[in-house]
Amino acid sequence: MHVYWAPGRVNLIGEFTDLSGGPVLPAALDLGVRIEAEAAETISLRSRELGGVTELAADGTALGGVTEGWARYVASVASELALIGRPPVGLSGEITSTLPIGAGLSSSAALEVAVGLALCSVADFPLEPMELAQAARRAEHRAVGVPCGILDQAASVLGRAGLLTLLETGSLAYEYVPLPEDIVLVIIDSGVSRQLESSGYGARQEELERAFAGLNGRDPGELTVAEVEEIAEAELIDPVAARRLRHVVSESDRVYKVARFLRKPSPANLQRLGDVFREGHESLRLDWEATTPELDLLVELAYESGVIAARMTGGGFGGAIVALAWIEEADTLADAILSAYKGRSDTQGKAYVCRASDGARKLS
Ligand code: GLA
């Protein structure tokens, strides 16, 4: 038996920028998907958390019956890997997951990457981390038809303990930005579950495409917010498309600012970091329109409790916020946010205090 691990991710800033090749700044989490398995004739994986057993041929095709739920991801990864030449060796074993499902922490990407890693390993078919991430992303499209970006899968393979990954999703160039050792990630799940396939994700992407169509070939990565406003005023694009474009343009700028502040975490820079996170959340609320009242409330409560910075994270329309807090205050702040949230919303939140962690790998 061998053990494979792929973490979930939290994105610090750079939300939906991967839809136009912009920058993102995620951390891999210490929560993730673990697979204990060995080579076999077919793919036979069971999971207590996810519920049920997946039985597939080694190339991912169904062995009779319908492939649904999490089995769709397993089948899609196997199919994508078969297309790029993975020999048809099966996998038998057990999947466990410590990631909450629907909290926007990439439980599906972690599953895809873990399955991909295990399938490649048993078939002696090594892939570079980014090749694995890209196959896993194609598998997500195949499984649920959502045209997501590379953020989640890349964050899972590239993660490093104590570091954030500053990834240019267009060129796939990346570098690491240290997260100061005394700062931790406080993730608060709003309890309002989201699923990429049923969220407004695809609609937002179409609206953004509409904006690109009005740019007459100009590179969105080169635009400033003032230029987006000029384009909108000249009515080259409609107001909704203009807001979506303004979000990705202003958000890209925020990614570089956050990276800069974290590289020099002076008190003044951490104050600025808090402001930039707030602006990021406002942009997601007003321009991209992907927050929910629960996420807005959680961000408010987080700032009131005294965190360094807080904003919605992930695909939106439910899910979680991410906050940065001093390590010695994190648990107390998380409890304060949760109890205030309980008094003011109908759902139950849940907090996870995490550290930036290592990415997907074979553990043994
Ligand atoms: C989801 C997608 C990612 C990214 C985020 C928003 O998690 O899978 O590709 O677009 O939403 O930043």
Short mmCIF file of N, CA, C and O in Angstrom, two decimals, residues 35-93:
data_model
loop_
_atom_site.label_atom_id
_atom_site.label_comp_id
_atom_site.label_asym_id
_atom_site.label_seq_id
_atom_site.Cartn_x
_atom_site.Cartn_y
_atom_site.Cartn_z
N ILE A 35 -5.07 9.28 -0.06
CA ILE A 35 -5.46 8.02 -0.69
C ILE A 35 -4.45 6.95 -0.28
O ILE A 35 -3.25 7.14 -0.41
N GLU A 36 -4.98 5.87 0.26
CA GLU A 36 -4.12 4.74 0.61
C GLU A 36 -4.50 3.64 -0.37
O GLU A 36 -5.64 3.15 -0.34
N ALA A 37 -3.60 3.29 -1.27
CA ALA A 37 -4.02 2.37 -2.34
C ALA A 37 -2.83 1.65 -2.94
O ALA A 37 -1.68 1.99 -2.69
N GLU A 38 -3.16 0.63 -3.76
CA GLU A 38 -2.11 -0.09 -4.48
C GLU A 38 -2.59 -0.40 -5.90
O GLU A 38 -3.79 -0.28 -6.19
N ALA A 39 -1.65 -0.80 -6.73
CA ALA A 39 -1.99 -1.11 -8.12
C ALA A 39 -2.97 -2.27 -8.17
O ALA A 39 -2.93 -3.17 -7.32
N ALA A 40 -3.88 -2.25 -9.13
CA ALA A 40 -4.88 -3.32 -9.28
C ALA A 40 -5.29 -3.37 -10.74
O ALA A 40 -4.81 -2.59 -11.56
N GLU A 41 -6.21 -4.28 -11.03
CA GLU A 41 -6.64 -4.40 -12.42
C GLU A 41 -7.61 -3.28 -12.81
O GLU A 41 -7.53 -2.69 -13.88
N THR A 42 -8.52 -2.97 -11.88
CA THR A 42 -9.51 -1.92 -12.14
C THR A 42 -9.30 -0.78 -11.12
O THR A 42 -8.48 -0.91 -10.22
N ILE A 43 -10.10 0.28 -11.28
CA ILE A 43 -10.04 1.35 -10.27
C ILE A 43 -11.18 1.09 -9.28
O ILE A 43 -12.35 1.14 -9.64
N SER A 44 -10.83 0.78 -8.07
CA SER A 44 -11.84 0.47 -7.06
C SER A 44 -11.47 1.25 -5.79
O SER A 44 -10.55 0.89 -5.07
N LEU A 45 -12.18 2.35 -5.59
CA LEU A 45 -11.85 3.22 -4.46
C LEU A 45 -13.07 3.40 -3.58
O LEU A 45 -14.18 3.59 -4.07
N ARG A 46 -12.88 3.28 -2.28
CA ARG A 46 -14.01 3.51 -1.38
C ARG A 46 -13.69 4.71 -0.48
O ARG A 46 -12.54 5.06 -0.27
N SER A 47 -14.78 5.29 0.03
CA SER A 47 -14.57 6.43 0.92
C SER A 47 -15.72 6.55 1.89
O SER A 47 -16.88 6.59 1.50
N ARG A 48 -15.36 6.59 3.16
CA ARG A 48 -16.40 6.75 4.18
C ARG A 48 -16.95 8.18 4.17
O ARG A 48 -18.14 8.38 4.11
N GLU A 49 -16.03 9.17 4.14
CA GLU A 49 -16.49 10.58 4.16
C GLU A 49 -17.33 10.93 2.95
O GLU A 49 -18.34 11.61 3.06
N LEU A 50 -16.85 10.51 1.78
CA LEU A 50 -17.55 10.91 0.55
C LEU A 50 -18.73 9.99 0.29
O LEU A 50 -19.65 10.34 -0.45
N GLY A 51 -18.70 8.81 0.87
CA GLY A 51 -19.82 7.87 0.76
C GLY A 51 -19.71 7.00 -0.48
O GLY A 51 -19.67 7.49 -1.60
N GLY A 52 -19.65 5.68 -0.28
CA GLY A 52 -19.74 4.75 -1.40
C GLY A 52 -18.41 4.30 -1.97
O GLY A 52 -17.34 4.60 -1.46
N VAL A 53 -18.55 3.55 -3.08
CA VAL A 53 -17.41 2.92 -3.74
C VAL A 53 -17.44 3.29 -5.21
O VAL A 53 -18.51 3.38 -5.79
N THR A 54 -16.28 3.50 -5.80
CA THR A 54 -16.19 3.78 -7.23
C THR A 54 -15.57 2.59 -7.93
O THR A 54 -14.48 2.16 -7.54
N GLU A 55 -16.25 2.06 -8.92
CA GLU A 55 -15.70 0.93 -9.68
C GLU A 55 -15.61 1.33 -11.13
O GLU A 55 -16.63 1.61 -11.77
N LEU A 56 -14.39 1.38 -11.64
CA LEU A 56 -14.18 1.80 -13.03
C LEU A 56 -13.12 0.93 -13.68
O LEU A 56 -12.29 0.32 -12.99
N ALA A 57 -13.10 0.94 -15.02
CA ALA A 57 -11.98 0.31 -15.71
C ALA A 57 -10.76 1.20 -15.50
O ALA A 57 -10.88 2.37 -15.14
N ALA A 58 -9.57 0.65 -15.74
CA ALA A 58 -8.33 1.39 -15.45
C ALA A 58 -8.21 2.67 -16.27
O ALA A 58 -7.50 3.59 -15.87
N ASP A 59 -8.90 2.74 -17.41
CA ASP A 59 -8.82 3.98 -18.21
C ASP A 59 -9.96 4.94 -17.88
O ASP A 59 -10.18 5.92 -18.58
N GLY A 60 -10.71 4.63 -16.83
CA GLY A 60 -11.75 5.54 -16.36
C GLY A 60 -13.13 5.26 -16.93
O GLY A 60 -14.10 5.90 -16.52
N THR A 61 -13.24 4.32 -17.86
CA THR A 61 -14.57 4.05 -18.40
C THR A 61 -15.40 3.28 -17.38
O THR A 61 -14.87 2.55 -16.53
N ALA A 62 -16.71 3.47 -17.46
CA ALA A 62 -17.61 2.87 -16.47
C ALA A 62 -17.67 1.36 -16.66
O ALA A 62 -17.57 0.85 -17.77
N LEU A 63 -17.80 0.65 -15.56
CA LEU A 63 -17.96 -0.80 -15.62
C LEU A 63 -19.44 -1.09 -15.40
O LEU A 63 -19.83 -1.70 -14.43
N GLY A 64 -20.30 -0.62 -16.30
CA GLY A 64 -21.75 -0.74 -16.09
C GLY A 64 -22.15 0.25 -15.00
O GLY A 64 -21.31 0.75 -14.27
N GLY A 65 -23.44 0.55 -14.94
CA GLY A 65 -23.91 1.47 -13.90
C GLY A 65 -23.58 2.91 -14.25
O GLY A 65 -22.88 3.19 -15.22
N VAL A 66 -24.07 3.82 -13.44
CA VAL A 66 -23.86 5.25 -13.71
C VAL A 66 -22.72 5.78 -12.84
O VAL A 66 -22.60 5.39 -11.69
N THR A 67 -21.93 6.67 -13.42
CA THR A 67 -20.86 7.29 -12.64
C THR A 67 -21.38 8.62 -12.13
O THR A 67 -21.63 9.53 -12.91
N GLU A 68 -21.58 8.72 -10.84
CA GLU A 68 -22.12 9.99 -10.30
C GLU A 68 -21.38 10.38 -9.03
O GLU A 68 -20.53 9.64 -8.55
N GLY A 69 -21.72 11.57 -8.51
CA GLY A 69 -21.07 12.05 -7.29
C GLY A 69 -19.56 12.15 -7.47
O GLY A 69 -19.09 12.51 -8.55
N TRP A 70 -18.81 11.81 -6.44
CA TRP A 70 -17.35 11.97 -6.51
C TRP A 70 -16.71 11.04 -7.52
O TRP A 70 -15.61 11.29 -8.01
N ALA A 71 -17.41 9.95 -7.88
CA ALA A 71 -16.87 9.02 -8.88
C ALA A 71 -16.64 9.71 -10.22
O ALA A 71 -15.75 9.33 -10.98
N ARG A 72 -17.43 10.76 -10.49
CA ARG A 72 -17.24 11.48 -11.76
C ARG A 72 -15.86 12.08 -11.85
O ARG A 72 -15.25 12.12 -12.92
N TYR A 73 -15.36 12.56 -10.71
CA TYR A 73 -14.01 13.17 -10.72
C TYR A 73 -12.94 12.11 -10.94
O TYR A 73 -11.99 12.31 -11.68
N VAL A 74 -13.13 10.96 -10.28
CA VAL A 74 -12.15 9.88 -10.42
C VAL A 74 -12.12 9.43 -11.88
O VAL A 74 -11.05 9.32 -12.51
N ALA A 75 -13.31 9.21 -12.45
CA ALA A 75 -13.40 8.74 -13.84
C ALA A 75 -12.77 9.75 -14.78
O ALA A 75 -12.03 9.39 -15.71
N SER A 76 -13.04 11.03 -14.54
CA SER A 76 -12.54 12.07 -15.45
C SER A 76 -11.02 12.18 -15.39
O SER A 76 -10.37 12.39 -16.41
N VAL A 77 -10.47 12.06 -14.20
CA VAL A 77 -9.00 12.13 -14.08
C VAL A 77 -8.39 10.95 -14.84
O VAL A 77 -7.45 11.12 -15.63
N ALA A 78 -8.95 9.76 -14.61
CA ALA A 78 -8.40 8.58 -15.30
C ALA A 78 -8.50 8.75 -16.81
O ALA A 78 -7.57 8.42 -17.55
N SER A 79 -9.62 9.30 -17.29
CA SER A 79 -9.79 9.48 -18.74
C SER A 79 -8.79 10.50 -19.28
O SER A 79 -8.18 10.29 -20.33
N GLU A 80 -8.61 11.61 -18.56
CA GLU A 80 -7.67 12.63 -19.03
C GLU A 80 -6.24 12.08 -19.07
O GLU A 80 -5.48 12.37 -19.98
N LEU A 81 -5.90 11.27 -18.06
CA LEU A 81 -4.54 10.72 -18.03
C LEU A 81 -4.37 9.68 -19.13
O LEU A 81 -3.30 9.57 -19.74
N ALA A 82 -5.43 8.92 -19.42
CA ALA A 82 -5.35 7.93 -20.51
C ALA A 82 -5.07 8.65 -21.82
O ALA A 82 -4.26 8.20 -22.64
N LEU A 83 -5.70 9.82 -22.00
CA LEU A 83 -5.52 10.58 -23.26
C LEU A 83 -4.07 11.04 -23.45
O LEU A 83 -3.63 11.22 -24.58
N ILE A 84 -3.36 11.25 -22.34
CA ILE A 84 -1.96 11.69 -22.53
C ILE A 84 -0.98 10.53 -22.34
O ILE A 84 0.22 10.74 -22.14
N GLY A 85 -1.52 9.30 -22.39
CA GLY A 85 -0.63 8.14 -22.48
C GLY A 85 -0.38 7.35 -21.21
O GLY A 85 0.51 6.50 -21.19
N ARG A 86 -1.15 7.59 -20.16
CA ARG A 86 -0.92 6.78 -18.95
C ARG A 86 -1.30 5.33 -19.22
O ARG A 86 -2.41 5.05 -19.69
N PRO A 87 -0.41 4.36 -18.95
CA PRO A 87 -0.78 2.96 -19.15
C PRO A 87 -1.98 2.59 -18.26
O PRO A 87 -2.08 3.10 -17.13
N PRO A 88 -2.87 1.72 -18.72
CA PRO A 88 -4.11 1.42 -17.97
C PRO A 88 -3.89 0.49 -16.77
O PRO A 88 -4.30 -0.67 -16.77
N VAL A 89 -3.26 1.02 -15.75
CA VAL A 89 -3.10 0.27 -14.50
C VAL A 89 -4.16 0.78 -13.52
O VAL A 89 -4.34 1.99 -13.39
N GLY A 90 -4.87 -0.14 -12.85
CA GLY A 90 -5.93 0.26 -11.92
C GLY A 90 -5.39 0.60 -10.54
O GLY A 90 -4.17 0.62 -10.31
N LEU A 91 -6.32 0.87 -9.63
CA LEU A 91 -5.94 1.36 -8.29
C LEU A 91 -7.00 0.89 -7.31
O LEU A 91 -8.19 1.09 -7.53
N SER A 92 -6.56 0.26 -6.22
CA SER A 92 -7.54 -0.20 -5.26
C SER A 92 -7.20 0.33 -3.87
O SER A 92 -6.06 0.21 -3.42
N GLY A 93 -8.17 0.94 -3.21
CA GLY A 93 -7.87 1.45 -1.88
C GLY A 93 -8.93 2.37 -1.34
O GLY A 93 -10.09 2.34 -1.77
#
